[in-house]
Every structure is written in C-alpha cells, then in structure tokens.
C-alpha cells in the first residue's frame, strides 16, 4: 500500500469510504469549473473516476492519491500523477481539493510530497502540470513547486486555453 505522510496530510490509495466525500467535492460547480469541460460529477461518475484512478495505479505504478487530513482522517481531495491526455507528452501532476480546504497550503504541501516521491521512488525525470489559463490558484501551486510556465495551448477537444508548466526533477529541490 503506497502512502505518503506530510506534516498535515496523508496521501493514500482509494477506499470504498472515499466515494461519498469525493462525490460531494465533485458536485461543487466552483471546484469543477476548471476540471475538464467544467461539468460536475454525480455519485456514479465519481465511482467511475475512482475506478480509473485505481486502474492507473495498477497499470503504471503511480496515480492520483486520496488526500486526507492527518488530524481527522477527513477526505479533502486528490493529488497525484497521471498518464497525460492529449495536452501533454510527459507525466502530469494534478490536484483538486474541496472548496473548504482552499487557501491553506494543502495543495502545495501534497504536491511537493508527490514530486519528491516521483523523483525518489518512481525515478521520473520530468513532470508537467496543465492549468486553465488564468487559474491563478493552480498557477501559484505550480510556481511553488518550482515549475516554469513552458507554453500555452488550446485543449485539442474542448478548445479551452491551457498553460503547461514543467519541472525537470533532476533539478527539483525538495
């Protein structure tokens, strides 16, 4: 079982108990407005997402972690690595937290831990983050990770403007 602990968080694989709290996060239009086409997800869609996350773990040896508060065990979102879609050729790091957990440094804390794990345990050389252009909060997280804005592009299917941030993990300072 892959698990990462930070001072305030536990990053772990998914369990059945995560379905309802993640579906509540995914049902918030403000959380989802910069995820994919911006559509919220119901319980069934969230179950499919979790199944896909776990399949990626089994196939790739990495994936999106469930993120919970160390103190309470409450699920607050997800962060991790994934095989890219049409927007990037490198392994992508991404994060999504429930709105009550925004602005507290949790995304940066979890993403730092994932980058360190990617370098030390997975041996990855490079990781990208793809943000919606103008998503200042996500762009700030990418900057805190030491990522550089590399290029702007339009999503090939959705047409939304995106920014690709990248970091060479051989230069990453944990």
JSON list of N, CA, C and O in Angstrom, two decimals, residues 11-12 22 30 50 54 69 73-74 84-85 87 91-92 109 122 143 145 169:
[
{"chain": "A", "resi": 11, "resn": "UNK", "atom": "N", "xyz": [-1.52, 10.96, 2.13]},
{"chain": "A", "resi": 11, "resn": "UNK", "atom": "CA", "xyz": [-1.82, 10.68, 0.73]},
{"chain": "A", "resi": 11, "resn": "UNK", "atom": "C", "xyz": [-1.80, 9.16, 0.60]},
{"chain": "A", "resi": 11, "resn": "UNK", "atom": "O", "xyz": [-0.81, 8.51, 0.97]},
{"chain": "A", "resi": 12, "resn": "UNK", "atom": "N", "xyz": [-2.88, 8.59, 0.10]},
{"chain": "A", "resi": 12, "resn": "UNK", "atom": "CA", "xyz": [-3.02, 7.14, 0.09]},
{"chain": "A", "resi": 12, "resn": "UNK", "atom": "C", "xyz": [-3.86, 6.70, -1.10]},
{"chain": "A", "resi": 12, "resn": "UNK", "atom": "O", "xyz": [-4.48, 7.50, -1.78]},
{"chain": "A", "resi": 22, "resn": "UNK", "atom": "N", "xyz": [-15.74, 12.28, -1.96]},
{"chain": "A", "resi": 22, "resn": "UNK", "atom": "CA", "xyz": [-15.22, 12.78, -3.23]},
{"chain": "A", "resi": 22, "resn": "UNK", "atom": "C", "xyz": [-16.37, 13.21, -4.14]},
{"chain": "A", "resi": 22, "resn": "UNK", "atom": "O", "xyz": [-16.25, 14.21, -4.85]},
{"chain": "A", "resi": 30, "resn": "UNK", "atom": "N", "xyz": [-18.02, 25.20, -8.44]},
{"chain": "A", "resi": 30, "resn": "UNK", "atom": "CA", "xyz": [-16.83, 26.06, -8.32]},
{"chain": "A", "resi": 30, "resn": "UNK", "atom": "C", "xyz": [-15.55, 25.22, -8.33]},
{"chain": "A", "resi": 30, "resn": "UNK", "atom": "O", "xyz": [-14.54, 25.62, -8.92]},
{"chain": "A", "resi": 50, "resn": "UNK", "atom": "N", "xyz": [-12.87, 7.00, -9.57]},
{"chain": "A", "resi": 50, "resn": "UNK", "atom": "CA", "xyz": [-12.06, 6.27, -8.61]},
{"chain": "A", "resi": 50, "resn": "UNK", "atom": "C", "xyz": [-11.59, 4.93, -9.20]},
{"chain": "A", "resi": 50, "resn": "UNK", "atom": "O", "xyz": [-10.44, 4.53, -9.02]},
{"chain": "A", "resi": 54, "resn": "UNK", "atom": "N", "xyz": [-7.64, 3.87, -9.71]},
{"chain": "A", "resi": 54, "resn": "UNK", "atom": "CA", "xyz": [-7.05, 2.62, -9.20]},
{"chain": "A", "resi": 54, "resn": "UNK", "atom": "C", "xyz": [-6.47, 1.77, -10.34]},
{"chain": "A", "resi": 54, "resn": "UNK", "atom": "O", "xyz": [-5.43, 1.13, -10.18]},
{"chain": "A", "resi": 69, "resn": "UNK", "atom": "N", "xyz": [-6.92, 14.74, 5.81]},
{"chain": "A", "resi": 69, "resn": "UNK", "atom": "CA", "xyz": [-6.29, 15.46, 6.91]},
{"chain": "A", "resi": 69, "resn": "UNK", "atom": "C", "xyz": [-5.76, 14.46, 7.92]},
{"chain": "A", "resi": 69, "resn": "UNK", "atom": "O", "xyz": [-6.48, 13.54, 8.33]},
{"chain": "A", "resi": 73, "resn": "UNK", "atom": "N", "xyz": [-8.70, 12.54, 9.54]},
{"chain": "A", "resi": 73, "resn": "UNK", "atom": "CA", "xyz": [-8.99, 11.49, 8.58]},
{"chain": "A", "resi": 73, "resn": "UNK", "atom": "C", "xyz": [-10.00, 11.91, 7.52]},
{"chain": "A", "resi": 73, "resn": "UNK", "atom": "O", "xyz": [-10.41, 11.10, 6.70]},
{"chain": "A", "resi": 74, "resn": "UNK", "atom": "N", "xyz": [-10.39, 13.19, 7.51]},
{"chain": "A", "resi": 74, "resn": "UNK", "atom": "CA", "xyz": [-11.37, 13.68, 6.54]},
{"chain": "A", "resi": 74, "resn": "UNK", "atom": "C", "xyz": [-10.76, 13.77, 5.15]},
{"chain": "A", "resi": 74, "resn": "UNK", "atom": "O", "xyz": [-9.66, 14.32, 4.98]},
{"chain": "A", "resi": 84, "resn": "UNK", "atom": "N", "xyz": [-0.65, 11.36, -19.26]},
{"chain": "A", "resi": 84, "resn": "UNK", "atom": "CA", "xyz": [-1.28, 12.53, -19.87]},
{"chain": "A", "resi": 84, "resn": "UNK", "atom": "C", "xyz": [-2.36, 12.17, -20.88]},
{"chain": "A", "resi": 84, "resn": "UNK", "atom": "O", "xyz": [-2.37, 11.10, -21.45]},
{"chain": "A", "resi": 85, "resn": "UNK", "atom": "N", "xyz": [-3.24, 13.15, -21.07]},
{"chain": "A", "resi": 85, "resn": "UNK", "atom": "CA", "xyz": [-4.21, 13.05, -22.15]},
{"chain": "A", "resi": 85, "resn": "UNK", "atom": "C", "xyz": [-3.61, 13.75, -23.37]},
{"chain": "A", "resi": 85, "resn": "UNK", "atom": "O", "xyz": [-2.41, 13.78, -23.54]},
{"chain": "A", "resi": 87, "resn": "UNK", "atom": "N", "xyz": [-3.07, 16.79, -23.96]},
{"chain": "A", "resi": 87, "resn": "UNK", "atom": "CA", "xyz": [-2.46, 18.09, -23.75]},
{"chain": "A", "resi": 87, "resn": "UNK", "atom": "C", "xyz": [-0.99, 18.05, -23.37]},
{"chain": "A", "resi": 87, "resn": "UNK", "atom": "O", "xyz": [-0.35, 19.09, -23.34]},
{"chain": "A", "resi": 91, "resn": "UNK", "atom": "N", "xyz": [4.49, 12.93, -17.88]},
{"chain": "A", "resi": 91, "resn": "UNK", "atom": "CA", "xyz": [3.63, 12.58, -16.76]},
{"chain": "A", "resi": 91, "resn": "UNK", "atom": "C", "xyz": [3.14, 13.87, -16.12]},
{"chain": "A", "resi": 91, "resn": "UNK", "atom": "O", "xyz": [3.89, 14.82, -15.93]},
{"chain": "A", "resi": 92, "resn": "UNK", "atom": "N", "xyz": [1.86, 13.89, -15.79]},
{"chain": "A", "resi": 92, "resn": "UNK", "atom": "CA", "xyz": [1.24, 15.12, -15.28]},
{"chain": "A", "resi": 92, "resn": "UNK", "atom": "C", "xyz": [0.93, 15.00, -13.79]},
{"chain": "A", "resi": 92, "resn": "UNK", "atom": "O", "xyz": [0.47, 13.97, -13.32]},
{"chain": "A", "resi": 109, "resn": "UNK", "atom": "N", "xyz": [1.48, 21.52, -0.27]},
{"chain": "A", "resi": 109, "resn": "UNK", "atom": "CA", "xyz": [2.09, 20.54, 0.62]},
{"chain": "A", "resi": 109, "resn": "UNK", "atom": "C", "xyz": [2.00, 19.13, 0.03]},
{"chain": "A", "resi": 109, "resn": "UNK", "atom": "O", "xyz": [3.00, 18.39, -0.01]},
{"chain": "A", "resi": 122, "resn": "UNK", "atom": "N", "xyz": [9.80, 6.74, -8.01]},
{"chain": "A", "resi": 122, "resn": "UNK", "atom": "CA", "xyz": [9.37, 6.39, -9.37]},
{"chain": "A", "resi": 122, "resn": "UNK", "atom": "C", "xyz": [10.46, 6.64, -10.40]},
{"chain": "A", "resi": 122, "resn": "UNK", "atom": "O", "xyz": [10.34, 6.18, -11.53]},
{"chain": "A", "resi": 143, "resn": "UNK", "atom": "N", "xyz": [4.00, 27.26, -9.42]},
{"chain": "A", "resi": 143, "resn": "UNK", "atom": "CA", "xyz": [5.19, 28.10, -9.15]},
{"chain": "A", "resi": 143, "resn": "UNK", "atom": "C", "xyz": [5.86, 27.69, -7.84]},
{"chain": "A", "resi": 143, "resn": "UNK", "atom": "O", "xyz": [7.10, 27.62, -7.77]},
{"chain": "A", "resi": 145, "resn": "UNK", "atom": "N", "xyz": [6.00, 24.85, -6.64]},
{"chain": "A", "resi": 145, "resn": "UNK", "atom": "CA", "xyz": [6.68, 23.57, -6.89]},
{"chain": "A", "resi": 145, "resn": "UNK", "atom": "C", "xyz": [7.98, 23.77, -7.67]},
{"chain": "A", "resi": 145, "resn": "UNK", "atom": "O", "xyz": [8.71, 22.81, -7.90]},
{"chain": "A", "resi": 169, "resn": "UNK", "atom": "N", "xyz": [12.93, 17.04, -12.82]},
{"chain": "A", "resi": 169, "resn": "UNK", "atom": "CA", "xyz": [13.07, 16.56, -11.46]},
{"chain": "A", "resi": 169, "resn": "UNK", "atom": "C", "xyz": [14.51, 16.33, -11.04]},
{"chain": "A", "resi": 169, "resn": "UNK", "atom": "O", "xyz": [14.79, 16.25, -9.85]}
]
